Coordinates of C-alpha atoms in Angstrom, one line a residue:
Chain A
M1 CA 19.0 -208.4 -22.5
E2 CA 16.8 -208.6 -19.9
T3 CA 14.4 -211.6 -20.0
L4 CA 11.2 -212.7 -17.6
D5 CA 10.1 -216.1 -18.3
F6 CA 7.3 -218.4 -16.2
K7 CA 6.7 -221.9 -16.0
I8 CA 4.2 -223.7 -14.5
K9 CA 5.9 -227.0 -12.7
D10 CA 4.8 -229.6 -10.9
G11 CA 3.2 -227.6 -7.8
Y12 CA 4.8 -224.3 -8.3
C13 CA 5.0 -220.9 -10.3
L14 CA 8.9 -221.0 -11.4
I15 CA 9.8 -217.3 -12.6
K16 CA 13.3 -216.2 -13.9
Y17 CA 14.6 -213.0 -14.6
R18 CA 17.7 -212.2 -16.3
G19 CA 19.5 -209.0 -16.4
E20 CA 19.9 -206.4 -13.3
L21 CA 17.0 -205.9 -10.9
T22 CA 16.9 -201.9 -10.3
L23 CA 14.5 -199.0 -10.3
D24 CA 14.5 -199.0 -14.3
V25 CA 12.7 -202.3 -14.4
V26 CA 11.0 -203.0 -10.7
E27 CA 7.8 -201.5 -11.5
D28 CA 7.2 -203.6 -15.2
L29 CA 8.3 -206.8 -13.2
K30 CA 6.0 -206.2 -10.5
T31 CA 2.9 -205.5 -12.8
E32 CA 4.1 -208.7 -15.1
I33 CA 4.5 -211.1 -12.2
L34 CA 1.7 -210.2 -10.2
N35 CA -0.6 -210.6 -13.3
F36 CA 0.6 -214.3 -13.9
L37 CA 0.6 -215.0 -10.1
N38 CA -3.0 -213.8 -10.3
E39 CA -3.8 -216.2 -12.6
H40 CA -2.4 -219.0 -11.1
N41 CA -3.4 -221.0 -8.0
E42 CA 0.0 -222.5 -7.2
K43 CA 1.0 -221.8 -3.5
S44 CA 4.7 -221.9 -4.0
I45 CA 6.4 -219.1 -5.9
V46 CA 9.9 -220.2 -7.2
F47 CA 11.7 -217.0 -8.4
D48 CA 14.9 -217.9 -10.3
L49 CA 17.6 -215.1 -9.5
S50 CA 20.9 -216.9 -10.8
E51 CA 21.2 -214.8 -13.6
I52 CA 20.9 -211.1 -11.9
S53 CA 23.9 -209.3 -12.4
F54 CA 23.2 -206.4 -10.1
M55 CA 20.3 -205.6 -7.5
D56 CA 19.9 -202.4 -6.4
S57 CA 17.8 -201.1 -3.3
S58 CA 14.7 -201.0 -5.6
G59 CA 15.6 -204.4 -6.4
I60 CA 15.4 -205.3 -2.8
G61 CA 12.2 -203.1 -2.4
F62 CA 10.6 -205.5 -4.8
L63 CA 11.7 -209.0 -3.6
V64 CA 10.2 -208.1 0.2
H65 CA 6.9 -206.7 -1.1
L66 CA 6.9 -209.9 -3.5
N67 CA 7.8 -212.2 -0.7
N68 CA 4.7 -210.0 1.7
K69 CA 2.4 -210.0 -1.0
N70 CA 2.6 -213.7 -1.2
R71 CA 2.5 -214.3 2.4
T72 CA -0.6 -212.3 2.8
Q73 CA -2.2 -214.7 -0.1
N74 CA -1.1 -217.6 1.8
K75 CA 1.4 -218.4 -0.8
K76 CA 5.2 -219.2 -0.2
L77 CA 8.1 -217.3 -2.1
F78 CA 11.2 -219.0 -2.6
L79 CA 14.4 -217.6 -4.0
F80 CA 16.1 -220.2 -6.3
R81 CA 20.0 -220.3 -6.4
P82 CA 20.4 -216.2 -5.8
S83 CA 23.6 -215.1 -7.6
D84 CA 26.5 -213.7 -5.5
A85 CA 25.6 -209.8 -6.7
V86 CA 22.1 -210.8 -4.9
K87 CA 23.5 -212.8 -2.4
K88 CA 25.9 -209.6 -1.4
T89 CA 23.4 -207.2 -1.8
L90 CA 20.8 -209.3 0.8
S91 CA 23.6 -209.8 3.4
L92 CA 24.6 -206.1 3.5
V93 CA 21.3 -204.9 4.4
N94 CA 20.7 -208.1 6.6
L95 CA 17.7 -209.4 5.0
I96 CA 19.4 -212.6 4.0
N97 CA 17.5 -214.7 6.9
F98 CA 14.1 -213.2 5.8
F99 CA 14.1 -215.1 2.5
D100 CA 13.6 -219.1 2.0
I101 CA 16.8 -219.4 -0.3
V102 CA 16.9 -222.8 -1.9
E103 CA 19.7 -224.4 -4.3
E104 CA 18.4 -227.5 -5.4
E105 CA 14.8 -228.1 -6.9
E106 CA 14.3 -230.9 -4.7
D107 CA 14.7 -228.9 -1.6
I108 CA 11.5 -226.5 -2.5
D109 CA 9.2 -227.4 0.3
L110 CA 5.4 -227.7 -1.6
R111 CA 3.4 -228.2 1.5
E112 CA 1.2 -225.7 2.3
I113 CA 1.5 -222.7 4.9
L114 CA -0.9 -223.2 7.5
Chain B
M1 CA 11.9 -178.7 -27.0
K2 CA 9.8 -176.1 -28.1
R3 CA 7.7 -174.0 -25.6
D4 CA 6.0 -171.4 -27.4
S5 CA 2.3 -171.9 -27.8
T6 CA 2.2 -170.4 -30.9
I7 CA 1.8 -173.3 -33.7
K8 CA 4.4 -173.1 -36.3
I9 CA 4.1 -174.6 -40.0
L10 CA 6.9 -174.8 -42.5
V11 CA 5.5 -175.7 -46.1
C12 CA 7.6 -176.9 -48.7
D13 CA 4.9 -177.4 -51.5
N14 CA 3.0 -174.6 -53.5
N15 CA -0.3 -176.4 -54.3
P16 CA -3.2 -173.9 -54.3
I17 CA -5.5 -176.6 -52.9
L18 CA -3.0 -177.4 -50.0
K19 CA -2.5 -173.5 -49.4
Q20 CA -6.5 -173.3 -49.1
A21 CA -6.8 -176.3 -46.5
I22 CA -3.8 -174.8 -44.4
E23 CA -5.7 -171.5 -44.1
R24 CA -8.8 -173.1 -43.4
V25 CA -7.3 -175.2 -40.5
F26 CA -4.8 -173.2 -38.9
L27 CA -5.9 -169.8 -39.5
E28 CA -9.6 -169.9 -38.7
K29 CA -8.3 -169.4 -35.0
G30 CA -5.8 -169.7 -32.9
S31 CA -2.3 -168.5 -32.9
V32 CA -0.7 -169.4 -36.1
E33 CA 2.5 -168.7 -37.8
L34 CA 3.0 -170.1 -41.3
R35 CA 5.9 -169.8 -43.8
Y36 CA 6.5 -171.0 -47.1
S37 CA 10.1 -172.3 -48.3
L38 CA 10.3 -172.4 -51.8
P39 CA 12.3 -173.5 -53.3
P40 CA 12.8 -177.1 -51.7
E41 CA 16.9 -177.0 -51.8
D42 CA 16.3 -174.0 -49.1
F43 CA 14.0 -175.9 -46.9
L44 CA 16.4 -177.3 -44.2
D45 CA 17.9 -173.8 -43.8
A46 CA 14.1 -172.7 -43.1
Y47 CA 13.6 -175.4 -40.6
F48 CA 16.5 -174.2 -38.6
L49 CA 15.6 -170.6 -38.7
F50 CA 12.2 -171.3 -38.0
K51 CA 12.0 -174.7 -36.1
P52 CA 8.2 -175.6 -37.2
D53 CA 5.9 -177.6 -35.2
I54 CA 4.6 -179.3 -38.3
A55 CA 6.7 -179.8 -41.7
I56 CA 4.8 -180.1 -45.1
I57 CA 7.3 -181.5 -47.7
N58 CA 6.8 -182.3 -51.3
V59 CA 8.6 -185.8 -52.3
E60 CA 10.2 -184.6 -56.3
E61 CA 11.2 -187.3 -58.7
D62 CA 12.6 -190.2 -56.9
G63 CA 11.9 -189.0 -53.0
D64 CA 15.5 -188.5 -52.6
N65 CA 14.6 -185.3 -51.7
A66 CA 12.0 -185.5 -48.9
I67 CA 14.2 -188.7 -47.6
D68 CA 17.4 -186.3 -46.8
A69 CA 15.1 -184.2 -45.1
L70 CA 13.5 -186.7 -42.9
R71 CA 17.0 -188.5 -42.0
Y72 CA 18.5 -184.8 -41.3
I73 CA 15.7 -183.7 -38.9
R74 CA 15.3 -187.0 -37.0
N75 CA 18.8 -188.5 -37.1
Q76 CA 21.3 -185.3 -37.1
A77 CA 19.4 -182.7 -35.9
N78 CA 18.1 -185.4 -33.5
D79 CA 14.3 -183.7 -33.5
S80 CA 11.6 -186.3 -33.0
D81 CA 9.0 -183.4 -31.9
T82 CA 8.4 -181.4 -35.3
Y83 CA 5.1 -183.3 -36.8
I84 CA 6.2 -184.2 -40.3
I85 CA 3.9 -184.8 -43.3
I86 CA 5.1 -185.9 -46.7
S87 CA 2.9 -184.5 -49.7
I88 CA 3.8 -187.4 -52.8
S89 CA 2.0 -187.8 -55.8
N90 CA -0.2 -190.8 -56.4
S91 CA 1.8 -192.2 -59.0
M92 CA 4.9 -192.5 -56.2
K93 CA 2.2 -193.9 -53.9
N94 CA 5.1 -197.0 -53.3
L95 CA 7.1 -194.4 -51.5
T96 CA 4.7 -194.0 -48.8
Y97 CA 6.2 -196.9 -46.6
R98 CA 9.6 -195.6 -47.0
V99 CA 9.0 -192.1 -45.8
L100 CA 7.0 -193.4 -42.9
N101 CA 9.8 -195.4 -42.1
E102 CA 12.3 -192.7 -42.2
G103 CA 10.4 -190.7 -39.7
A104 CA 7.2 -189.2 -41.2
D105 CA 4.4 -188.9 -39.2
D106 CA 1.8 -188.8 -42.2
F107 CA 1.3 -188.8 -45.9
I108 CA -1.0 -186.9 -48.2
L109 CA -1.6 -188.3 -52.1
K110 CA -1.7 -186.0 -54.7
P111 CA -4.1 -184.9 -56.6
F112 CA -5.8 -183.6 -54.0
S113 CA -9.6 -183.6 -54.2
E114 CA -11.4 -180.8 -55.2
G115 CA -12.3 -179.1 -51.4
G116 CA -9.7 -181.4 -50.2
E117 CA -11.7 -183.3 -47.7
E118 CA -8.8 -185.9 -46.7
L119 CA -6.4 -183.1 -46.9
I120 CA -8.6 -181.2 -44.2
S121 CA -9.1 -183.8 -41.9
R122 CA -5.2 -185.0 -41.8
L123 CA -4.1 -181.3 -41.2
N124 CA -6.9 -181.8 -38.2
V125 CA -4.8 -185.0 -37.0
A126 CA -1.9 -182.5 -36.9
K127 CA -3.2 -179.7 -35.6
R128 CA -4.8 -181.8 -32.6
H129 CA -1.3 -183.9 -32.1
V130 CA 0.5 -180.6 -32.1
I131 CA -1.9 -178.9 -29.6
L132 CA -1.7 -182.6 -27.2
Y133 CA 2.1 -182.2 -27.5
K134 CA 2.1 -178.5 -26.3
Q135 CA -0.2 -179.2 -23.5
L136 CA 2.1 -182.3 -22.7
L137 CA 4.9 -179.9 -22.6
I138 CA 3.6 -177.3 -20.2
A139 CA 2.4 -180.2 -17.6
Y140 CA 5.9 -181.4 -17.8
N141 CA 7.8 -178.4 -17.3
R142 CA 5.3 -177.5 -14.3
L143 CA 6.2 -180.9 -12.6
S144 CA 9.7 -180.4 -13.5
K145 CA 9.6 -177.1 -11.8
E146 CA 8.0 -178.7 -8.7
I147 CA 10.8 -181.7 -8.7
D148 CA 13.4 -178.5 -8.6
T149 CA 11.4 -177.2 -6.0
V150 CA 11.6 -180.4 -3.6
S151 CA 15.4 -180.5 -4.6
V152 CA 16.4 -177.2 -3.0
L153 CA 14.1 -177.8 -0.1
Q154 CA 15.9 -181.0 0.7
Q155 CA 19.1 -179.7 0.0
K156 CA 18.2 -177.1 2.7
L157 CA 17.4 -180.1 5.5
L158 CA 21.0 -180.9 5.2
P159 CA 23.1 -179.9 8.1
K160 CA 25.5 -176.7 8.2
R161 CA 29.1 -177.8 7.3
Q162 CA 30.6 -176.7 10.7
I163 CA 29.8 -177.8 14.2
D164 CA 31.2 -176.6 17.2
F165 CA 31.6 -179.7 19.2
P166 CA 34.5 -180.4 21.5
K167 CA 37.0 -183.2 20.4
I168 CA 34.9 -183.7 17.3
A169 CA 35.2 -182.6 13.7
I170 CA 33.0 -183.4 10.9
D171 CA 33.6 -183.6 7.2
Y172 CA 30.6 -184.4 4.7
F173 CA 30.3 -185.1 1.0
Y174 CA 26.6 -185.1 -0.7
Q175 CA 26.1 -185.7 -4.3
P176 CA 22.4 -186.3 -5.5
S177 CA 22.5 -188.2 -8.6
G178 CA 19.3 -186.6 -9.5
R179 CA 17.1 -183.8 -8.8
A180 CA 15.4 -185.1 -5.5
S181 CA 17.4 -187.8 -3.9
G182 CA 16.9 -190.0 -0.9
D183 CA 20.3 -189.9 0.7
Y184 CA 20.0 -188.1 4.2
F185 CA 22.7 -187.5 6.6
D186 CA 22.8 -185.5 10.0
F187 CA 24.5 -184.4 13.1
F188 CA 23.7 -182.5 16.2
P189 CA 24.6 -182.9 20.0
V190 CA 21.7 -184.2 22.2
N191 CA 23.5 -183.1 25.6
K192 CA 26.8 -181.3 26.3
N193 CA 28.7 -184.6 25.8
V194 CA 27.0 -186.6 23.3
L195 CA 26.8 -185.8 19.7
R196 CA 24.3 -187.8 17.4
T197 CA 24.8 -188.6 13.9
V198 CA 22.8 -190.0 11.4
I199 CA 23.2 -191.4 7.7
A200 CA 20.3 -193.0 6.0
D201 CA 19.1 -193.7 2.2
V202 CA 15.7 -194.1 0.7
S203 CA 15.1 -196.8 -1.8
G204 CA 14.0 -195.4 -5.2
H205 CA 14.6 -191.7 -6.0
G206 CA 12.4 -188.7 -6.8
A207 CA 9.8 -186.7 -4.8
R208 CA 8.7 -189.9 -3.0
A209 CA 12.0 -190.9 -1.8
A210 CA 12.7 -187.0 -1.0
F211 CA 9.6 -187.3 1.1
V212 CA 10.2 -190.4 3.4
M213 CA 13.6 -188.6 3.5
A214 CA 12.2 -185.4 4.9
M215 CA 10.2 -187.7 7.1
V216 CA 12.9 -189.7 8.7
R217 CA 14.6 -186.6 9.1
A218 CA 12.1 -184.8 11.4
L219 CA 11.5 -188.0 13.5
V220 CA 15.1 -188.0 14.2
R221 CA 15.7 -184.2 14.7
A222 CA 12.8 -184.8 17.8
S223 CA 15.6 -186.0 19.7
D224 CA 17.1 -182.7 19.3
V225 CA 14.0 -181.6 21.7
V226 CA 13.3 -185.0 23.5
L227 CA 16.1 -186.9 24.4
V228 CA 15.5 -190.4 23.2
S229 CA 17.6 -193.5 23.1
L230 CA 18.9 -194.9 20.0
S231 CA 16.9 -197.9 20.0
E232 CA 13.6 -195.8 21.1
M233 CA 14.3 -193.6 18.1
V234 CA 14.8 -196.1 15.1
S235 CA 11.7 -198.1 16.5
L236 CA 9.7 -195.1 16.3
I237 CA 11.0 -194.5 12.8
N238 CA 10.5 -198.2 11.7
N239 CA 7.1 -197.9 13.0
E240 CA 6.2 -194.6 11.6
L241 CA 7.5 -196.4 7.9
I242 CA 5.4 -199.2 8.2
D243 CA 2.5 -197.3 8.9
V244 CA 3.1 -194.7 6.2
I245 CA 4.6 -197.1 3.4
G246 CA 2.6 -200.3 4.1
E247 CA 2.7 -202.6 1.4
D248 CA 4.9 -200.6 -1.1
M249 CA 8.2 -201.5 -1.8
D250 CA 10.2 -198.4 -0.2
F251 CA 12.3 -198.9 2.6
V252 CA 15.1 -197.2 4.6
T253 CA 18.5 -198.0 5.3
L254 CA 19.9 -196.1 8.7
F255 CA 22.9 -195.9 10.5
I256 CA 22.5 -193.7 13.4
A257 CA 25.0 -193.3 16.3
D258 CA 25.9 -191.4 19.4
I259 CA 29.4 -190.4 20.2
D260 CA 30.1 -189.8 23.8
I261 CA 33.1 -187.7 24.3
K262 CA 33.0 -188.0 28.2
Q263 CA 32.7 -191.7 28.4
N264 CA 35.2 -191.7 25.1
R265 CA 32.1 -194.7 23.6
L266 CA 30.3 -194.8 20.6
S267 CA 26.7 -196.4 20.7
Y268 CA 25.2 -197.2 17.2
I269 CA 22.4 -198.9 15.7
N270 CA 22.8 -200.0 11.8
A271 CA 19.5 -200.7 10.4
G272 CA 20.1 -202.3 7.2
H273 CA 22.7 -199.8 6.0
C274 CA 26.2 -199.8 4.6
P275 CA 29.0 -201.1 7.1
G276 CA 30.1 -198.0 9.1
I277 CA 33.9 -197.9 8.9
L278 CA 35.6 -197.4 12.3
V279 CA 39.3 -196.5 12.0
D280 CA 41.9 -196.6 14.4
Y281 CA 45.5 -194.7 15.0
N282 CA 47.3 -197.6 13.6
N283 CA 44.9 -197.2 10.4
F284 CA 43.2 -200.5 11.3
I285 CA 39.6 -200.7 10.2
E286 CA 36.3 -202.1 11.7
L287 CA 33.4 -202.6 10.0
L288 CA 30.1 -202.0 11.9
G289 CA 28.1 -204.2 9.8
A290 CA 23.9 -204.3 10.2
D291 CA 22.5 -206.0 13.1
F292 CA 19.2 -205.2 12.3
S293 CA 17.4 -205.1 8.8
V294 CA 16.0 -202.2 6.8
L295 CA 12.9 -200.2 8.0
G296 CA 9.7 -199.7 6.8
F297 CA 8.8 -203.3 6.2
F298 CA 8.3 -205.2 9.4
S299 CA 8.7 -204.8 13.1
Q300 CA 12.1 -205.5 14.9
E301 CA 13.5 -205.1 18.2
F302 CA 16.3 -203.0 18.2
H303 CA 19.3 -202.8 20.6
E304 CA 22.5 -200.5 20.4
K305 CA 26.0 -201.8 20.6
S306 CA 28.6 -200.2 22.4
I307 CA 32.1 -199.4 21.8
S308 CA 35.1 -197.6 23.2
L309 CA 36.8 -195.2 21.2
K310 CA 40.0 -195.5 22.9
G311 CA 42.6 -195.4 20.3
K312 CA 40.0 -194.5 17.6
K313 CA 40.6 -191.9 15.1
G314 CA 37.3 -191.7 13.6
L315 CA 34.3 -193.0 11.8
L316 CA 33.4 -193.1 8.0
L317 CA 29.7 -193.4 7.1
Y318 CA 28.2 -193.5 3.7
T319 CA 25.9 -194.4 1.3
D320 CA 26.0 -197.4 -1.1
G321 CA 26.2 -195.1 -3.8
Y322 CA 30.1 -195.1 -3.6
Y323 CA 30.4 -198.8 -4.6
E324 CA 27.4 -199.4 -6.4
W325 CA 28.7 -198.5 -9.9
N326 CA 29.5 -200.4 -13.0
L327 CA 33.0 -201.1 -13.6
D328 CA 32.1 -202.1 -17.3
R329 CA 28.9 -203.4 -19.0
E330 CA 28.9 -206.5 -16.5
N331 CA 30.9 -206.0 -13.4
I332 CA 29.9 -203.9 -10.6
W333 CA 33.0 -202.4 -8.6
G334 CA 31.3 -203.7 -5.3
F335 CA 32.1 -202.9 -1.7
E336 CA 34.9 -205.3 -1.0
N337 CA 37.1 -202.9 -3.7
F338 CA 35.5 -200.0 -1.5
Q339 CA 36.4 -201.2 1.5
N340 CA 40.2 -201.8 0.2
L341 CA 40.4 -198.6 -1.4
V342 CA 39.4 -196.8 2.0
S343 CA 41.8 -198.9 3.8
N344 CA 44.7 -198.1 1.3
V345 CA 43.6 -194.4 2.0
F346 CA 43.9 -194.6 5.3
K347 CA 47.3 -196.4 5.4
N348 CA 49.0 -193.8 2.6
E349 CA 47.5 -190.4 4.2
E350 CA 48.4 -188.9 7.1
L351 CA 45.6 -186.6 6.8
F352 CA 41.7 -188.4 5.8
Y353 CA 39.2 -186.1 4.6
L354 CA 36.0 -186.8 1.8
D355 CA 37.6 -184.6 -0.9
L356 CA 40.6 -186.8 -0.7
L357 CA 38.4 -190.3 -1.4
E358 CA 37.0 -188.6 -4.2
D359 CA 40.6 -188.3 -5.6
Y360 CA 41.5 -191.8 -4.9
L361 CA 38.0 -192.9 -6.3
E362 CA 38.8 -190.9 -9.6
K363 CA 42.3 -193.0 -9.7
S364 CA 40.7 -196.1 -8.9
V365 CA 39.9 -197.4 -12.3
E366 CA 41.2 -196.0 -15.8
I367 CA 37.7 -194.1 -16.6
P368 CA 36.7 -192.2 -13.6
P369 CA 33.7 -193.8 -12.2
M370 CA 30.3 -193.5 -13.6
Y371 CA 28.0 -193.2 -10.3
R372 CA 24.5 -194.2 -10.7
D373 CA 23.2 -193.4 -7.4
D374 CA 23.0 -190.7 -4.7
R375 CA 26.4 -190.5 -2.6
S376 CA 26.6 -189.1 0.7
A377 CA 29.4 -189.6 3.4
L378 CA 30.1 -188.2 6.6
W379 CA 33.7 -188.5 8.2
V380 CA 33.6 -188.2 11.8
K381 CA 36.9 -187.3 13.5
F382 CA 37.8 -187.9 17.1
N383 CA 40.4 -185.5 18.3
K384 CA 42.5 -186.7 20.8

């Protein structure tokens, strides 16, 4: 079953979504996540994708949109421990290097973007 | 779904105040058909014959008659559209929650007051609900027809099967998952020696994806008139998409190739699309993966790659719908399995064609694949 969790950690917003990241859910996810981010001023957003079982092209579009949206607001998005399904899909479309991917919490760079 | 604009009411209650109220609310104006079903045991037969928009059922004794009817309508007949009002004696008020939970939309308590003011208000609610539902249905049908039109137009944008080009034969397969798709492919000569082939996938579905697909097609087809290089063509598409899509979530993956029969070379650009599969005469496959990212998000500098076609049998292009389907509730079949399957088809079969690939896909798993996305494929065969 899909779940979406938000946490405010020391200096960053942690978002975790479990389930399939597909056309069926991205519009609702977009609204919920952007509403949450609008209410919080943390400059780093960490999106935990470790429990994404499948991601389709709409999921890819959603991640890029989220990344671009944050960048324009001077915020930084990190993809945290993306599952193999996410990594494979991002590799196939040659977008894996487009994102900041982190495997450990200490690798999250909290320095503000200039 | 009921399409008629007449409001059909089926009443299983012979209370005279209820009769008067119904006539006052529904018969004054508008198109109404009113039927009474008495005795109650005939109600379900009358319901099936009449197909009402509003049903009013009187609760008798322990309420089992009404509950059975509700269950039948909502669960067996799978009808969630009919607006059902239960008329119930005040002494049996404790049953109201039960009938609402079983699928009734409202209840009216008896005895009705003289003049039936509350009764009239509740019938007016039912009337408003049904009128709104019918308007919604008309709007839905109109939109549905629009999408069908988009789908028909879109299919016209796909190429004809036959192409008269020396040394090249093309087979294609197209199966949209919905009524308007984001898949697109095309092939046409850009001069007497070069055939341009393209396959693309717009993220998402529906009218929006179809619109973007038509835009990409128009841009690619422009090179039919004015020859532009692959890199110029993909740059143009990317810039136009950035302009149109802007900050939205849509994007396009695209594989475009020029096959030069004189030079015997293949030039291509893969922008975020599934790897093209180049097959040689020993049936070894080479993957032509994405050197560039998807189109529509950010600027990129595109460069085409060039490969000799010496000893090559053909090029298979396809969309991700071929391998993004569920093996079971948790597992996706995936690209590796697709690649292995394609490899096996080439090793086992003398002649490759896309219907044969369909046969292999059908046999690859115990239950036929449940595809979740559009599927398109192009098999470009280079004749010796």
